[in-house]
Amino acid sequence: MAREPNLVGIKVSDRSLSELRPDLLPDLDVFVGSKALIPEALTLGAVGAISGLAAAMPHAVIRIFDGKGPADHATFPRDGLAAYPLQAALKTALVAQGRA
């Protein structure tokens, strides 16, 4: 992949692991946005995740990093919020936790 010399990292969202693989270069910090990709992407060289959900439910995302939580979309907490606009759902989650 050709790139600018000052590019040191990227965030990749809404892609499959096969689409993500070409971006996993040794000298490029790759962050994933899809919670389902976190565990395997980390083993392949990604350095972390940038998660909107982590703003309201950090412990759910930390559990994925620790290998103790579900990464698949079928069981991830965000799915319960999917019927609502994301910002409103995250605000509601924060209020329910007494954080907003």
mmCIF file of C-alpha atoms in Angstrom:
data_model
loop_
_atom_site.group_PDB
_atom_site.id
_atom_site.type_symbol
_atom_site.label_atom_id
_atom_site.label_comp_id
_atom_site.label_asym_id
_atom_site.label_seq_id
_atom_site.Cartn_x
_atom_site.Cartn_y
_atom_site.Cartn_z
ATOM 1 C CA MET A 1 0.000 0.000 0.000
ATOM 2 C CA ALA A 2 1.469 3.363 -1.019
ATOM 3 C CA ARG A 3 1.018 6.079 1.576
ATOM 4 C CA GLU A 4 2.173 9.468 2.715
ATOM 5 C CA PRO A 5 5.411 9.415 4.743
ATOM 6 C CA ASN A 6 3.844 11.241 7.704
ATOM 7 C CA LEU A 7 0.939 8.768 8.027
ATOM 8 C CA VAL A 8 1.566 6.772 11.200
ATOM 9 C CA GLY A 9 -1.836 5.308 11.987
ATOM 10 C CA ILE A 10 -5.374 4.706 10.776
ATOM 11 C CA LYS A 11 -8.771 3.675 12.091
ATOM 12 C CA VAL A 12 -10.599 1.070 10.039
ATOM 13 C CA SER A 13 -14.332 0.580 10.599
ATOM 14 C CA ASP A 14 -17.131 -1.506 9.122
ATOM 15 C CA ARG A 15 -14.885 -3.929 7.304
ATOM 16 C CA SER A 16 -14.323 -7.655 7.373
ATOM 17 C CA LEU A 17 -11.078 -9.133 8.593
ATOM 18 C CA SER A 18 -10.094 -10.051 5.033
ATOM 19 C CA GLU A 19 -10.499 -6.391 4.023
ATOM 20 C CA LEU A 20 -8.525 -5.260 7.075
ATOM 21 C CA ARG A 21 -5.500 -7.534 6.511
ATOM 22 C CA PRO A 22 -3.807 -5.420 3.786
ATOM 23 C CA ASP A 23 -3.789 -2.416 6.158
ATOM 24 C CA LEU A 24 -1.984 -4.329 8.919
ATOM 25 C CA LEU A 25 1.522 -3.178 8.089
ATOM 26 C CA PRO A 26 4.433 -3.400 10.533
ATOM 27 C CA ASP A 27 5.083 0.358 10.553
ATOM 28 C CA LEU A 28 1.446 1.523 10.640
ATOM 29 C CA ASP A 29 -0.634 1.698 13.830
ATOM 30 C CA VAL A 30 -4.050 0.287 12.959
ATOM 31 C CA PHE A 31 -7.064 0.790 15.212
ATOM 32 C CA VAL A 32 -10.309 -1.052 14.497
ATOM 33 C CA GLY A 33 -13.783 0.361 14.954
ATOM 34 C CA SER A 34 -15.771 -2.855 14.733
ATOM 35 C CA LYS A 35 -15.966 -4.630 18.083
ATOM 36 C CA ALA A 36 -16.323 -7.974 16.307
ATOM 37 C CA LEU A 37 -12.852 -7.556 14.780
ATOM 38 C CA ILE A 38 -10.983 -6.574 17.949
ATOM 39 C CA PRO A 39 -9.721 -9.957 19.209
ATOM 40 C CA GLU A 40 -8.451 -11.326 15.909
ATOM 41 C CA ALA A 41 -7.227 -7.950 14.631
ATOM 42 C CA LEU A 42 -5.069 -7.565 17.749
ATOM 43 C CA THR A 43 -3.485 -10.965 17.155
ATOM 44 C CA LEU A 44 -2.728 -9.934 13.574
ATOM 45 C CA GLY A 45 -1.039 -6.662 14.529
ATOM 46 C CA ALA A 46 -3.681 -4.018 15.171
ATOM 47 C CA VAL A 47 -2.732 -1.856 18.146
ATOM 48 C CA GLY A 48 -6.163 -1.066 19.542
ATOM 49 C CA ALA A 49 -9.696 0.088 18.930
ATOM 50 C CA ILE A 50 -11.534 3.378 18.734
ATOM 51 C CA SER A 51 -15.006 2.709 20.036
ATOM 52 C CA GLY A 52 -17.925 5.080 20.459
ATOM 53 C CA LEU A 53 -19.574 2.462 22.644
ATOM 54 C CA ALA A 54 -16.600 2.544 25.029
ATOM 55 C CA ALA A 55 -17.538 6.106 25.951
ATOM 56 C CA ALA A 56 -20.714 4.835 27.617
ATOM 57 C CA MET A 57 -19.827 1.216 28.339
ATOM 58 C CA PRO A 58 -16.061 1.041 28.811
ATOM 59 C CA HIS A 59 -16.196 -2.167 30.831
ATOM 60 C CA ALA A 60 -17.948 -4.027 27.999
ATOM 61 C CA VAL A 61 -15.173 -3.083 25.570
ATOM 62 C CA ILE A 62 -12.401 -3.779 28.113
ATOM 63 C CA ARG A 63 -13.818 -7.286 28.553
ATOM 64 C CA ILE A 64 -13.255 -7.890 24.838
ATOM 65 C CA PHE A 65 -9.603 -6.849 25.176
ATOM 66 C CA ASP A 66 -9.257 -9.130 28.193
ATOM 67 C CA GLY A 67 -10.795 -12.034 26.281
ATOM 68 C CA LYS A 68 -13.704 -12.221 28.733
ATOM 69 C CA GLY A 69 -16.496 -10.591 26.764
ATOM 70 C CA PRO A 70 -18.373 -11.264 23.558
ATOM 71 C CA ALA A 71 -16.989 -9.635 20.458
ATOM 72 C CA ASP A 72 -19.646 -10.889 18.093
ATOM 73 C CA HIS A 73 -22.352 -8.438 17.146
ATOM 74 C CA ALA A 74 -25.134 -10.840 18.168
ATOM 75 C CA THR A 75 -24.347 -10.521 21.873
ATOM 76 C CA PHE A 76 -22.582 -7.183 22.182
ATOM 77 C CA PRO A 77 -24.420 -4.538 24.285
ATOM 78 C CA ARG A 78 -24.593 -2.051 21.411
ATOM 79 C CA ASP A 79 -27.132 -4.275 19.674
ATOM 80 C CA GLY A 80 -29.675 -3.473 22.374
ATOM 81 C CA LEU A 81 -29.212 0.179 21.532
ATOM 82 C CA ALA A 82 -29.314 -0.248 17.744
ATOM 83 C CA ALA A 83 -32.960 0.785 17.429
ATOM 84 C CA TYR A 84 -32.043 4.313 18.547
ATOM 85 C CA PRO A 85 -29.735 7.004 17.139
ATOM 86 C CA LEU A 86 -26.280 6.176 18.521
ATOM 87 C CA GLN A 87 -25.681 9.459 20.355
ATOM 88 C CA ALA A 88 -29.089 9.293 22.042
ATOM 89 C CA ALA A 89 -28.567 5.647 22.968
ATOM 90 C CA LEU A 90 -25.135 6.330 24.472
ATOM 91 C CA LYS A 91 -26.514 9.301 26.419
ATOM 92 C CA THR A 92 -29.329 7.094 27.736
ATOM 93 C CA ALA A 93 -26.793 4.440 28.770
ATOM 94 C CA LEU A 94 -24.738 7.076 30.613
ATOM 95 C CA VAL A 95 -27.834 8.412 32.410
ATOM 96 C CA ALA A 96 -28.857 4.867 33.411
ATOM 97 C CA GLN A 97 -25.413 4.395 34.956
ATOM 98 C CA GLY A 98 -25.603 7.732 36.800
ATOM 99 C CA ARG A 99 -22.768 9.171 34.743
ATOM 100 C CA ALA A 100 -24.609 11.992 32.984
#
